[in-house]
Structure formats: structure tokens, C-alpha cells
Coordinates of C-alpha atoms and ligand atoms in Angstrom, one line a residue:
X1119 CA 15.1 -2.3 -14.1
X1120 CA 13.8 -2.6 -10.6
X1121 CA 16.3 -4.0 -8.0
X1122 CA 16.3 -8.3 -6.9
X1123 CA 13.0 -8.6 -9.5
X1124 CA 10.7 -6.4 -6.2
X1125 CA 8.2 -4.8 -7.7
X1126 CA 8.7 -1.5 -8.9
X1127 CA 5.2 0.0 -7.3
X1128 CA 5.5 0.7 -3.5
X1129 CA 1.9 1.8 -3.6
X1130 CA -1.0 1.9 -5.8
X1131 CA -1.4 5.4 -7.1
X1132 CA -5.3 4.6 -7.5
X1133 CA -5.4 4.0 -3.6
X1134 CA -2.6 6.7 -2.6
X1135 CA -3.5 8.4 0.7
X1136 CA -5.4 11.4 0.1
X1137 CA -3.1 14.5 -1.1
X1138 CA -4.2 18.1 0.6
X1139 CA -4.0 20.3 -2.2
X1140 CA -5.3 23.2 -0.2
X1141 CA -2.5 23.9 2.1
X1142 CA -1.2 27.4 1.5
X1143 CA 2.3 26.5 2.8
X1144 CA 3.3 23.8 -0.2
X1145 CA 5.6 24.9 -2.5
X1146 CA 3.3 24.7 -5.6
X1147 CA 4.7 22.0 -8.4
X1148 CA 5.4 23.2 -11.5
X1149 CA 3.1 22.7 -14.5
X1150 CA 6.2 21.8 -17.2
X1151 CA 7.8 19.5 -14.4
X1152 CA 6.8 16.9 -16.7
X1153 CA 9.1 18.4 -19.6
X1154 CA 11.4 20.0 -16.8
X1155 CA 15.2 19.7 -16.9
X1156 CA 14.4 20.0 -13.4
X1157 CA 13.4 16.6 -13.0
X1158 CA 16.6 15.3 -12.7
X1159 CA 17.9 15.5 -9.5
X1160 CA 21.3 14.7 -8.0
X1161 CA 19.1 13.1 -4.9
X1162 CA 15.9 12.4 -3.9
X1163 CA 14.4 12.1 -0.2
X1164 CA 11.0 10.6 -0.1
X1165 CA 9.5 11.7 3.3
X1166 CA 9.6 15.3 4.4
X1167 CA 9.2 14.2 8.3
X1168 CA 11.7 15.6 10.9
X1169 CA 14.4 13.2 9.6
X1170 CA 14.0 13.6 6.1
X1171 CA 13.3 17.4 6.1
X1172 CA 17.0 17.8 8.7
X1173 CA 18.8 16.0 5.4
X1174 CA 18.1 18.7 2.9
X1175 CA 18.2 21.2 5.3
X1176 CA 22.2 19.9 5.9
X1177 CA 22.7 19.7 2.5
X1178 CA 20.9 23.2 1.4
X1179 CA 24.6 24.6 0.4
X1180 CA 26.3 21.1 -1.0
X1181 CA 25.8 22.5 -4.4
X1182 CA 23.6 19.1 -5.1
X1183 CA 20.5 19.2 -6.6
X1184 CA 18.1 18.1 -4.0
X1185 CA 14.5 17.4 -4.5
X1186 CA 11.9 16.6 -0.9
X1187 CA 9.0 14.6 -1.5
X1188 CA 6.6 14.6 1.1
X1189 CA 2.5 13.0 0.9
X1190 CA 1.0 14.8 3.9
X1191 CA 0.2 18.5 3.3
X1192 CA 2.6 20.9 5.5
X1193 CA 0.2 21.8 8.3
X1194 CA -0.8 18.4 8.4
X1195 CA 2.6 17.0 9.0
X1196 CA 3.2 19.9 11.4
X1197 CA -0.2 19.1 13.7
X1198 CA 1.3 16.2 15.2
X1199 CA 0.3 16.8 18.8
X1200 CA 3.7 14.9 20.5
X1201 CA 6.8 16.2 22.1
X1202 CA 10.7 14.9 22.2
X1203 CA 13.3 14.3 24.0
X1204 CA 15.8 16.7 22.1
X1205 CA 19.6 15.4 22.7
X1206 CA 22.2 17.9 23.3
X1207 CA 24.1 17.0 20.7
X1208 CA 21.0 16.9 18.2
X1209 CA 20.5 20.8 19.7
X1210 CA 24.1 21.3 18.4
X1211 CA 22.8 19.7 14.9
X1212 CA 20.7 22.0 15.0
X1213 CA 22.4 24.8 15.6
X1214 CA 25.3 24.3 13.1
X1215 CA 21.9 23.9 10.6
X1216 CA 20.7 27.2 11.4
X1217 CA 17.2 26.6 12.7
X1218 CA 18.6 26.3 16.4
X1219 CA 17.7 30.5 17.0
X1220 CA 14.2 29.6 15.8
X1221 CA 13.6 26.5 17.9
X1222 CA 15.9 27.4 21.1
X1223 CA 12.9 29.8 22.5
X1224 CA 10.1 27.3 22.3
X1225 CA 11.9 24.0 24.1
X1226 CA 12.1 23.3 27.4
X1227 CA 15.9 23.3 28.6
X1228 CA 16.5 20.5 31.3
X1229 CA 17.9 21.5 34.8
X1230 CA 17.8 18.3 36.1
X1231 CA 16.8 14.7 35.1
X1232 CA 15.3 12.2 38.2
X1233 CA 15.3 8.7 37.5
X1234 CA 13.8 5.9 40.3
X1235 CA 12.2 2.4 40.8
X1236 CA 9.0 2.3 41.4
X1237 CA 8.5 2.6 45.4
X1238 CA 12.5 2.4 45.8
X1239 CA 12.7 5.5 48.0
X1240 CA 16.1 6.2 46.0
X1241 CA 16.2 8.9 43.4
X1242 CA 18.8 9.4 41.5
X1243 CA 19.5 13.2 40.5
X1244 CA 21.7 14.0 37.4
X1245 CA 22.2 18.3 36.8
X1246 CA 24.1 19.7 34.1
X1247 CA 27.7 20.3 36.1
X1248 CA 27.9 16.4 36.3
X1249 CA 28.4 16.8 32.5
X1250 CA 30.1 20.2 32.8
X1251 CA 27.5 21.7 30.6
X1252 CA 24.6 24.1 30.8
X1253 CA 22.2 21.5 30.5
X1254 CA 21.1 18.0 30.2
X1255 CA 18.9 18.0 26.7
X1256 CA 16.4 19.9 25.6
X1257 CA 12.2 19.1 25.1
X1258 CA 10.8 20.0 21.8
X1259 CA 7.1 20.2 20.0
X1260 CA 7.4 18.1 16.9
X1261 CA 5.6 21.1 15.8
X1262 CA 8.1 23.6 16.8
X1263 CA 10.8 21.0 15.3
X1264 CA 9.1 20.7 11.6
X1265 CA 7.9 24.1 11.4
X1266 CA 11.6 25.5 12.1
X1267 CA 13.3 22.7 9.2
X1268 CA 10.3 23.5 6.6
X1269 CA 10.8 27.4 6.9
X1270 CA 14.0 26.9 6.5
X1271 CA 13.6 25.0 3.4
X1272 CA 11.1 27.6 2.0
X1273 CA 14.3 29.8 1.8
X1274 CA 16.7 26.8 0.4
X1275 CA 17.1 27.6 -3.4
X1276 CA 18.7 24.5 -4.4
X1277 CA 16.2 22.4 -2.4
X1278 CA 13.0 21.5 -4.8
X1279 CA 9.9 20.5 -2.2
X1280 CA 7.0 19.0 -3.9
X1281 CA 4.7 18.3 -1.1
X1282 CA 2.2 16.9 -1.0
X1283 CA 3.3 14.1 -3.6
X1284 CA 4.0 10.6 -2.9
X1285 CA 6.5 8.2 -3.9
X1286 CA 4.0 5.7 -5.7
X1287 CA 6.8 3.5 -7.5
X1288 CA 10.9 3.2 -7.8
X1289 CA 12.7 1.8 -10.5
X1290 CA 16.6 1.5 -10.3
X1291 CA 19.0 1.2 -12.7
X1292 CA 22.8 1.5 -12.7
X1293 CA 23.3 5.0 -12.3
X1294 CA 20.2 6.1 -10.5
X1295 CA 16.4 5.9 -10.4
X1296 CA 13.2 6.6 -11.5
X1297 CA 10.7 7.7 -9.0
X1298 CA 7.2 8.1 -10.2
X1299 CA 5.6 10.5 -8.1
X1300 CA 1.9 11.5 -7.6
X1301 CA 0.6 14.5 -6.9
X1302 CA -3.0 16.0 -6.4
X1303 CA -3.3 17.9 -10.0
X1304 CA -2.6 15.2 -11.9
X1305 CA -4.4 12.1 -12.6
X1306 CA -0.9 10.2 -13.9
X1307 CA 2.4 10.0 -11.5
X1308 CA 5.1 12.6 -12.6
X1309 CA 8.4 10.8 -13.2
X1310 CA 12.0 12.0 -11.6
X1311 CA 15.7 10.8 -11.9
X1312 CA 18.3 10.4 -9.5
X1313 CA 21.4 9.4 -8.9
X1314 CA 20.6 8.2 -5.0
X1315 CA 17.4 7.7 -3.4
X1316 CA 17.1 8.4 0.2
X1317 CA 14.4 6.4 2.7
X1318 CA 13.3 8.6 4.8
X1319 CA 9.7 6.9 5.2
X1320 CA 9.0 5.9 8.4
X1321 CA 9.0 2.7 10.4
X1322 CA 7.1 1.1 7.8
X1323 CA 9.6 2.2 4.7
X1324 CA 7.9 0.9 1.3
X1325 CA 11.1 1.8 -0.3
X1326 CA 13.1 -0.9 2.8
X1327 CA 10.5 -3.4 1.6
X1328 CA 10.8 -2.8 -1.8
X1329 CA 14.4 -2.9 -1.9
X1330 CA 14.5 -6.5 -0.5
X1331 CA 16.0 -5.2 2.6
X1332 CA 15.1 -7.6 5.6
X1333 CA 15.1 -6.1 9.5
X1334 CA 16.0 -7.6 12.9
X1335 CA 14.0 -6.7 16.0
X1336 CA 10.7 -7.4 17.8
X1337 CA 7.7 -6.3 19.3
X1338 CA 7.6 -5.5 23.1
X1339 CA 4.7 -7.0 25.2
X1340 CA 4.4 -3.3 26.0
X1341 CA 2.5 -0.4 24.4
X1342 CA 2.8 3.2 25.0
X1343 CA 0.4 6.0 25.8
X1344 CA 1.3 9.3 25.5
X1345 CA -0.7 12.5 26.5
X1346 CA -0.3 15.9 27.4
X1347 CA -1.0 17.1 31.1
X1348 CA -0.9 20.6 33.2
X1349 CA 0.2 19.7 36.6
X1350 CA -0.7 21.4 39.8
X1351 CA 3.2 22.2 40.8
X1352 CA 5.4 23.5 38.7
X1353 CA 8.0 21.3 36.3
X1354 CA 10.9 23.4 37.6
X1355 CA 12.6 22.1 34.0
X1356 CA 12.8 18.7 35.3
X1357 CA 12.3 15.4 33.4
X1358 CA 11.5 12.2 34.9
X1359 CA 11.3 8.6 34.2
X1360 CA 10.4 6.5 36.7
X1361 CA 10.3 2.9 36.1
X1362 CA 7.6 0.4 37.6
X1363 CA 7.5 -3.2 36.9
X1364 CA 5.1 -2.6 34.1
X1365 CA 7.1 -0.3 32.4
X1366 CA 8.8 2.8 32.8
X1367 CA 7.0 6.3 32.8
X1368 CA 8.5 9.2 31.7
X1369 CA 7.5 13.0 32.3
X1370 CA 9.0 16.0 29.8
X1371 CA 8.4 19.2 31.0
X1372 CA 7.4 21.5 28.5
X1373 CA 7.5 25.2 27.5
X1374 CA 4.5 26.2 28.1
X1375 CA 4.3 24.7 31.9
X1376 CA 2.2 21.8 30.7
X1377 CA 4.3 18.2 30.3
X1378 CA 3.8 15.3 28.1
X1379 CA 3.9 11.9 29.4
X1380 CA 5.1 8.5 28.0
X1381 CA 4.1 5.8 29.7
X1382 CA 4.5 2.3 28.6
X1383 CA 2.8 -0.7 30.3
X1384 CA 1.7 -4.2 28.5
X1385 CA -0.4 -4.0 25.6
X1386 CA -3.9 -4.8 27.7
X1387 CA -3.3 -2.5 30.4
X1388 CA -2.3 0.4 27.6
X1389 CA -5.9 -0.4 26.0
X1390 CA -8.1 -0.1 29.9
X1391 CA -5.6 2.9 30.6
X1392 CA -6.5 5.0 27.4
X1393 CA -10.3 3.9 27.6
X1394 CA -10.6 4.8 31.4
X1395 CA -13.0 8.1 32.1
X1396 CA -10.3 10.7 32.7
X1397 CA -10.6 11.1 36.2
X1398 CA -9.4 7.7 36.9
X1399 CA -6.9 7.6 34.7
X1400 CA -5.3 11.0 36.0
X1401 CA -5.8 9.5 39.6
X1402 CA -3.7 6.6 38.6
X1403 CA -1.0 8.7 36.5
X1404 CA -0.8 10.8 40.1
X1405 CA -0.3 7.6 41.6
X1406 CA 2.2 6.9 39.0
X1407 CA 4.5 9.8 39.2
X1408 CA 4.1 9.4 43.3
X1409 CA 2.8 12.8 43.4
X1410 CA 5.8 14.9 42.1
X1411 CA 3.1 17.1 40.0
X1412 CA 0.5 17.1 42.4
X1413 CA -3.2 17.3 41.0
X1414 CA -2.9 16.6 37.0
X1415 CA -5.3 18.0 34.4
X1416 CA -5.6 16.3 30.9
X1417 CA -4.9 18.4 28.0
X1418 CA -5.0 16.3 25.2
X1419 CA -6.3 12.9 23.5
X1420 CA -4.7 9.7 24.8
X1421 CA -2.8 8.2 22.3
X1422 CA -1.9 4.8 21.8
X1423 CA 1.3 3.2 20.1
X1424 CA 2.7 -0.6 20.4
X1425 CA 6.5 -0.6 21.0
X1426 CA 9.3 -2.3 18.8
X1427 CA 13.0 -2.6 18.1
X1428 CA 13.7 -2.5 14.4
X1429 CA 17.4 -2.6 13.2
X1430 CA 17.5 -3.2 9.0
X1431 CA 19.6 -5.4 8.0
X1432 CA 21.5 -3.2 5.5
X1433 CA 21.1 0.5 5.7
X1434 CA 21.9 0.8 1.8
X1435 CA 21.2 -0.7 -1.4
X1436 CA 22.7 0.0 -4.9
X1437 CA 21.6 3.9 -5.5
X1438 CA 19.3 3.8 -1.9
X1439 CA 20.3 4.7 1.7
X1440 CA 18.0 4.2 4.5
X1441 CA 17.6 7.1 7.4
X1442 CA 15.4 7.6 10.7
X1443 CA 12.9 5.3 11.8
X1444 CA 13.3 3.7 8.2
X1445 CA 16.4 2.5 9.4
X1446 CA 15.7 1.6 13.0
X1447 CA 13.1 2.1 15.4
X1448 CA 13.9 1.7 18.9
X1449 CA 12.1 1.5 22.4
X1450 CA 11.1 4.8 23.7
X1451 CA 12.3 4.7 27.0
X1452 CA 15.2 7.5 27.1
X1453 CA 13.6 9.5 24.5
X1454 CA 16.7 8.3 21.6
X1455 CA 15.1 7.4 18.4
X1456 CA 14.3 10.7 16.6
X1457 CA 18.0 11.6 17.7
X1458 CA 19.5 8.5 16.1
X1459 CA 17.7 10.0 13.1
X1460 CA 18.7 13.3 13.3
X1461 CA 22.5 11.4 13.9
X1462 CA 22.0 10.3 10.5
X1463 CA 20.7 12.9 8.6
X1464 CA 23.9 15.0 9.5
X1465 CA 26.1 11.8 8.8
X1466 CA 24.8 10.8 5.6
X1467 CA 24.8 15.0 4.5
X1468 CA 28.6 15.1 5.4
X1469 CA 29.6 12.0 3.8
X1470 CA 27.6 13.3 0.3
X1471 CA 29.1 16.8 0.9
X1472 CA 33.1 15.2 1.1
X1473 CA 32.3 12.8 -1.7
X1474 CA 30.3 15.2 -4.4
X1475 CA 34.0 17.6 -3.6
X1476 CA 36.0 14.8 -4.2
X1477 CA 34.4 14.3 -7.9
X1478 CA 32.7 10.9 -6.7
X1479 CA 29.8 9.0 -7.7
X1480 CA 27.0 10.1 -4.4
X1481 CA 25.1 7.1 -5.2
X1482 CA 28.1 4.4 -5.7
X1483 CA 28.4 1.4 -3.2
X1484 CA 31.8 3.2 -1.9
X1485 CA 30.2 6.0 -0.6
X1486 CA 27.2 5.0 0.8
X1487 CA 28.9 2.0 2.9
X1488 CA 30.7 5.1 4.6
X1489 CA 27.3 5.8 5.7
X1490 CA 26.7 2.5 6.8
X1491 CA 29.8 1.9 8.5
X1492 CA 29.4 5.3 10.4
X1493 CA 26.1 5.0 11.9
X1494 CA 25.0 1.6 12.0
X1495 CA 27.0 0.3 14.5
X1496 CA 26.1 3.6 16.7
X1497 CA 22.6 2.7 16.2
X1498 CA 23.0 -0.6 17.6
X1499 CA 24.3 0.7 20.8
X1500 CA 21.2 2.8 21.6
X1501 CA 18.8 0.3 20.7
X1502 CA 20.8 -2.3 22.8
X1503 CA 20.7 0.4 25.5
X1504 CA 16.9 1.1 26.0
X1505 CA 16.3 -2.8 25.5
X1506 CA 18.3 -3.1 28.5
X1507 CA 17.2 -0.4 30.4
X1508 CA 13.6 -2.1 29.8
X1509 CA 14.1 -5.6 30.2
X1510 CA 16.1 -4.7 33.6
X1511 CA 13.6 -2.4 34.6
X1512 CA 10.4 -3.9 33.7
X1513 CA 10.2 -7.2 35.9
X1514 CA 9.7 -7.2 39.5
X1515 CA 12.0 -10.5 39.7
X1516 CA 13.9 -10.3 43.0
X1517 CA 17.5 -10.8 42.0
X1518 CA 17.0 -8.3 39.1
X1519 CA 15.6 -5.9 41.6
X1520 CA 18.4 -6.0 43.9
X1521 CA 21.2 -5.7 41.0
X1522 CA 19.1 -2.6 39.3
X1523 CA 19.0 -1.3 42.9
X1524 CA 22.4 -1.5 43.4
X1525 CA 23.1 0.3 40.0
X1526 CA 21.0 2.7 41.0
X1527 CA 22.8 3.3 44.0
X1528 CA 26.1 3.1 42.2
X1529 CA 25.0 5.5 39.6
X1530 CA 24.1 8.0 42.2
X1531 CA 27.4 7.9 44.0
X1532 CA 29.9 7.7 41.5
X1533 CA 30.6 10.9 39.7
X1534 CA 32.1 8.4 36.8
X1535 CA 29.3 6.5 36.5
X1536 CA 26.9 9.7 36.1
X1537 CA 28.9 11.3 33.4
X1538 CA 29.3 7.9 31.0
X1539 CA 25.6 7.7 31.5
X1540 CA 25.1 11.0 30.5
X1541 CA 27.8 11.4 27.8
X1542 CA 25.4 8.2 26.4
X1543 CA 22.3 9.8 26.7
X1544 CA 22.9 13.2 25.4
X1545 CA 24.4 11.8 22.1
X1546 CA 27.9 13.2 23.0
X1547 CA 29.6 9.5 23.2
X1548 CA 29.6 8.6 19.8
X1549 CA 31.4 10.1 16.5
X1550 CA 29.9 13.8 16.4
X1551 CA 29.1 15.4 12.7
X1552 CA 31.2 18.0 11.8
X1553 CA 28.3 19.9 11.6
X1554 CA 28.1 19.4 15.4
X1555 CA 31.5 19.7 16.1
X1556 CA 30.8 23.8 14.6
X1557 CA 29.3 24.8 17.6
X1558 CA 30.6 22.3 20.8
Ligands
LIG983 C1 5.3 7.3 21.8 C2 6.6 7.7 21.2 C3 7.5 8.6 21.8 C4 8.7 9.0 21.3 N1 9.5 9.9 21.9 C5 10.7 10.2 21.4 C6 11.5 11.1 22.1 O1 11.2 11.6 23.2 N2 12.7 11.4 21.5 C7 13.1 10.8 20.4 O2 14.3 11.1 19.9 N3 12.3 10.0 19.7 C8 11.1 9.7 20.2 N4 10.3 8.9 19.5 C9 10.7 8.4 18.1 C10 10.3 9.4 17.0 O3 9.0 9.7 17.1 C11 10.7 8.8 15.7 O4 12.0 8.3 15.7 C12 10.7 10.0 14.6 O5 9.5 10.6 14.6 C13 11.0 9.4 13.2 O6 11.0 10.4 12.3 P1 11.1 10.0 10.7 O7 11.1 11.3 10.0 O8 12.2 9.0 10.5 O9 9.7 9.2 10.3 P2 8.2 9.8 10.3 O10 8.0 10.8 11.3 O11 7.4 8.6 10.3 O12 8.2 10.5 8.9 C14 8.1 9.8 7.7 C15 7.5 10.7 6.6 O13 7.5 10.1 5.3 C16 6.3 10.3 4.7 N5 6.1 9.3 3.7 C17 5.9 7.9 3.9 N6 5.8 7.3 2.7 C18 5.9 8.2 1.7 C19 5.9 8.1 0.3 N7 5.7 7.0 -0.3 N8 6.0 9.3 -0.4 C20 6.2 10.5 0.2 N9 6.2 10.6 1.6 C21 6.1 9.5 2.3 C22 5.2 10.4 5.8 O14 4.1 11.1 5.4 C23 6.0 11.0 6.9 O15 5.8 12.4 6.9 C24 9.1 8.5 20.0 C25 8.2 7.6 19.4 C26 7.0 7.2 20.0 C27 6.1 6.2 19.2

């Protein structure tokens, strides 16, 4: 019985994406999986990105029986050429996960972040001892990132992979679901059971749609470009985000002296930007980052993404609980949304943990509102956050200018001020995971 009469097929298995059989990483699927006892599971994640792959990871030891499903091959997932913002406290995630010792020697650790206003000659400096730590957050490959979690997994007993296999139709029922999975050897979908189905699809989440679950949000007038650059001076470990009245910019340094920008500006000007020749745009982006890096080289393609806030509506359903950008997408100004995820992930894992202990039902309405209750609220306030930080920063309408100014100034000045801001920023002002909590 599907769930509110949706129909049961997210995608049509004839028109799947097509499934890279020939990556040497998979896990290979097993020929009896059919017949399997295997193929029931105690939960299933469909989507094997950052967020869905940091859920089993948290819950390789929960004594569940966890199964991954993932559609894009593993070194296709990996070759995502983009870089984070890495929160503190999702470094502590990390760490309490056990991947932190593979991933700590490839990011960038922040020594300082600079934040200004266009031509405002005011800078505002934050360093790790205004947060009494060692530093400020971290900047991460999503390479590094998903190449740490999937190794990990490779060595997770209880955690079943099947990748690449997608999630071509859900059915629920009272106690659990049916996923129907398809994978490249076989012509007809493989069927699953499980007790809870996790979303951990993407922004676009067939299993949110399916579900009936409606979203709130918008689309900004604003796209962003991203792109990786070597500059002529060195990082020094610093991140920046300048804001102009188009949008804010933002600079991560990275590992390997080269730095990925962000930089978000209306739709049109994000199209002429990313079809400039590349002299012009790099003279621009100089202009942009009022010559911090000196001369910049491009390294990479320039990618293009519109901007939204997302927030769904629910972030469970009978036997479902939403996660990551399935959940809520947010603006990327501040680098949050992949932490938001990661939030989740460990969330979600300890609630599942404490309630398969206590004898409970995973997949029942009382535990997954726990979820819910815990991180949906949080969410909000990030997304509220950067839309604020946006819509303040963005305009060049004179009052606004003035007020932003004075915050600025304010900001700089008052040790208070500097430390709420960061306690926000670095993930450390909301409820913390246990798992967190393990190494703080
Ligand atoms: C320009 C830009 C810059 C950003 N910078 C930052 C930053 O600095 N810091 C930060 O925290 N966040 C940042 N974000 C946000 C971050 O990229 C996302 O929040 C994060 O990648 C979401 O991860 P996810 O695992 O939820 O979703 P995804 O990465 O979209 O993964 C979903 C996975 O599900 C799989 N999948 C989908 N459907 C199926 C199916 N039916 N069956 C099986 N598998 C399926 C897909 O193949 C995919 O691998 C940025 C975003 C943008 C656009």
C-alpha cells in the first residue's frame, strides 16, 4: 500500500540514470539477493552522498541492519570538483565517527575569517581565541569528505552498500517498506524490506515528493558560481566573504594553496560571468576580492548553480525520515547546509541508537518525531540566518547600508558580539550529538 494514494514509482526503471557497473570500488551485489534473507533490512538510506553515507557510518555499531543505496558509481560520486565549509562541530562529528584521522591532513584549518562590505574600508577579523579554540572551521574536498565515509564503510560489517542501484519505487505499509531497487545486472528491480526508510536524496528528494510532503522556501534572484583559483599571495589559512550589493563572495583557502570561490550575484550576471573569456573574468574576480590574492589563475571549470531556501514541511512520514538537502536546502552564504546535514545524520543515528536499546519500534511515529523535534527547529535558524545575512547584505539601499555598517562595526568591537556570531557559525550553539559531545 503506497502512502496518501502517491504513486508507488519515484522513477521509471526503463529511463533510470545510467548505472556504472565498472567501478572497481562497489561493493558487488549479491547474485541470491533476490532469495536473500538479507534483504530485509532494519533501515534503508537511499542516497550514498556525504549525508547519507555519515548516517550509516554513525550507525556502523548500532547492531541495526543497515543497507546504503546509492545510483552513481563510487568514483563518480567522489569526482565532484567542489569544496566546503567544514563546521567545527561537524569536524567533531567527525571525529567521534572515526574518519576525522583520515580527513584532518587534507583540510584547510582556518586561522582567521575576514568579513567586509564591498568598498567599506572596515574589515572585520574573527581568530580562533575569540572563540577560545584552536580554530574557526575547517575547508574540506567533497572528495576527501566521501572518500574518508565510503572507506570507512568498506570495513562496516553490518552496513550492506549496493551502489550503484537506484531507488526506482517505494511502497509503505504499516510496519515498513518495500523498496524496489535497480541495479545494472539485472533487467527487473530487486525488491528490499524495511522497517524505516531514510531520504537522503538530494534537493530534489523523489522519496519527499512521493511521500506527499510539501516544502516552504524560494528561489533567490541570485545564482552562484563556483570555481577553483591559485592566487599569486599566499591564503595564509584565511577565509573570506566579502559582500557587494550583488551578492556576497566568499574565498576558502584550500590545502593545496589553491582556494575555491563562491560567488553569488543575480542570475544574468552569473550567466555573462561564467561565459566571460577567462582573463576577464579573473580581472573582475581580482577586482572582487580588492586584491587580497593578488594575480589569480583559474584552475578549474566555472560552475553554475541557482540559489534556494527549501525547509519541508514535515521531516517524517509514517516509516520515512527526511535528512540533508532532502530536508532543507539553504543559501550558501556562510558555507551551513552540508553541516545542517551532517547535524542530522548524527541526530537521527542517536535517536535510532537510544530507541532500537530501549526495545522500540525505529520506524514508529514516536521516534521519528524525536528527530523532527530535534532538528527542525535548528534548521530553521540557519536558514533564517543566511537569508538575513543576504537580504541585509545584498542591496545598496542607504538606510540598510548604514545599519549593516554599524553591525559591522559593532561586531568588530564587541568581544560578545564576536563569539555569539561564531558560536552560530561553527555549529557549537545548538544541541550537540553525543557523538560530538565524545571529543569537545
Ligand atoms: C555552490 C554551493 C556551495 C556550497 N557550499 C557549501 C559549504 O561551503 N558548506 C556546506 O556546509 N554546504 C555547502 N553547500 C551545500 C552542500 O553542497 C549540500 O548541502 C550537500 O552537498 C547535500 O548533501 P546530500 O548528501 O544531502 O545530497 P546530495 O549531495 O545531493 O546527495 C544525494 C545522493 O542521493 C543519490 N540519489 C538520488 N536519488 C536516488 C535514488 N532514487 N536512488 C539512489 N540514490 C539516489 C544521488 O546520486 C546523490 O549521490 C553548497 C552548495 C552549493 C550549491
Amino acid at each position: 500500500m503506497s502512502r496518501l494514494d502517491a504513486p508507488a514509482v519515484l522513477v521509471d526503471a526503463a529511463k533510470t540514470q545510467k548505472l556504472h557497473s565498472q567501478d572497481d570500488r562497489s561493493q558487488p551485489i549479491p547474485a541470491s539477493l533476490e532469495t536473500s534473507p538479507q534483504l530485509q533490512y532494519d533501515l534503508a538510506i537511499v542516497g550514498g552522498g556525504i549525508i547519507g553515507n555519515t548516517l550509516a557510518v554513525a550507525l556502523q555499531n548500532s547492531g541495526l541492519r543497515v543497507v546504503s543505496i546509492e545510483a552513481q558509481g563510487q568514483s563518480i560520486s567522489v569526482a565532484k570538483s567542489r569544496a566546503y565549509v567544514l563546521s567545527m562541530l561537524s569536524g567533531q562529528i567527525f571525529e567521534g565517527l572515526g574518519i576525522w584521522q583520515a580527513v584532518l591532513p587534507q583540510v584547510t584549518q582556518f586561522s582567521q575569517i575576514q568579513i567586509s562590505d564591498a568598498d567599506y574600508a572596515g574589515v572585520v577579523k574573527m581568530y580562533p581565541q575569540d572563540l577560545g579554540t584552536a580554530t574557526l572551521g575547517y575547508a574540506a574536498s567533497h572528495e576527501v569528505l566521501l572518500n574518508a565515509l565510503q572507506t570507512k564503510l568498506q570495513t562496516a560489517p553490518s552496513i550492506t552498500v549496493m551502489c550503484p542501484a537506484q531507488v526506482v519505487a517505494v511502497e509503505y505499509s504499516s510496519t515498513g517498506a518495500e523498496i524496489s531497487v535497480q541495479t545494472p545486472d539485472r533487467e527487473v528491480p530487486t525488491k528490499i524490506r524495511a522497517s524505516l526508510v531514510i531520504a537522503a536524496d538530494g534537493a530534489k528528494s523523489a522519496l519527499r515528493e512521493q511521500a506527499g510532503i510539501a516544502t516552504t522556501g524560494w528561489n533567490y534572484w541570485q545564482s552562484c558560481i563556483t570555481a577553483t583559483i591559485t592566487p599569486e599571495k599566499s591564503h595564509q589559512n584565511i577565509a573570506y566573504e566579502r559582500f557587494w550589493y550583488a551578492g556576497p563572495i566568499g574565498v576558502l583557502p584550500l590545502a593545496d594553496g589553491r582556494c575555491q570561490v563562491v560567488w553569488t550575484v543575480p542570475h544574468q550576471q552569473a550567466e555573462e560571468l561564467r561565459d566571460l573569456p577567462e582573463r576577464e573574468f579573473l580581472k573582475e574576480l581580482e577586482h572582487c576580492t580588492g586584491g587580497l590574492l593578488g594575480k589569480l589563475e583559474l584552475d578549474s571549470q566555472r560552475w553554475l548553480f541557482p540559489v534556494k531556501l527549501m525547509q519541508s514541511q514535515q521531516y517524517t512520514a509514517a516509516r520515512l525520515a527526511l535528512i540533508g538537502d532532502a530536508a532543507h536546502c539553504c543559501h550558501p552564504v556562510a558555507g551551513q547546509g552540508m553541516n545542517l546535514g551532517i547535524r542530522d545524520a548524527a541526530a537521527l543515528a542517536e535517536i535510532l541508537v537510544a530507541a532500537h536499546h530501549a526495545g522500540e519500534d525505529i520506524g514508529s511515529d514516536t521516534v521519528l518525531k524525536r528527530y523532527a523535534n530535534w532538528r527542525k527547529p535548528e534548521n530553521w535558524v540557519i536558514l533564517a540566518f543566511t537569508d538575513f545575512l543576504d537580504r541585509m547584505f545584498s542591496t545598496s539601499i542607504l538606510p540598510i547600508v548604514i545599519i549593516r555598517r554599524i553591525g559591522l562595526f559593532l561586531l568588530d568591537r564587541i568581544p560578545g558580539f564576536k563569539y555569539l556570531a561564531l558560536r552560530l557559525m561553527t555549529g557549537l550553539a545548538g544541541k550537540m550529538p553525543q557523538v560530538a559531545k565524545i571529543v569537545s
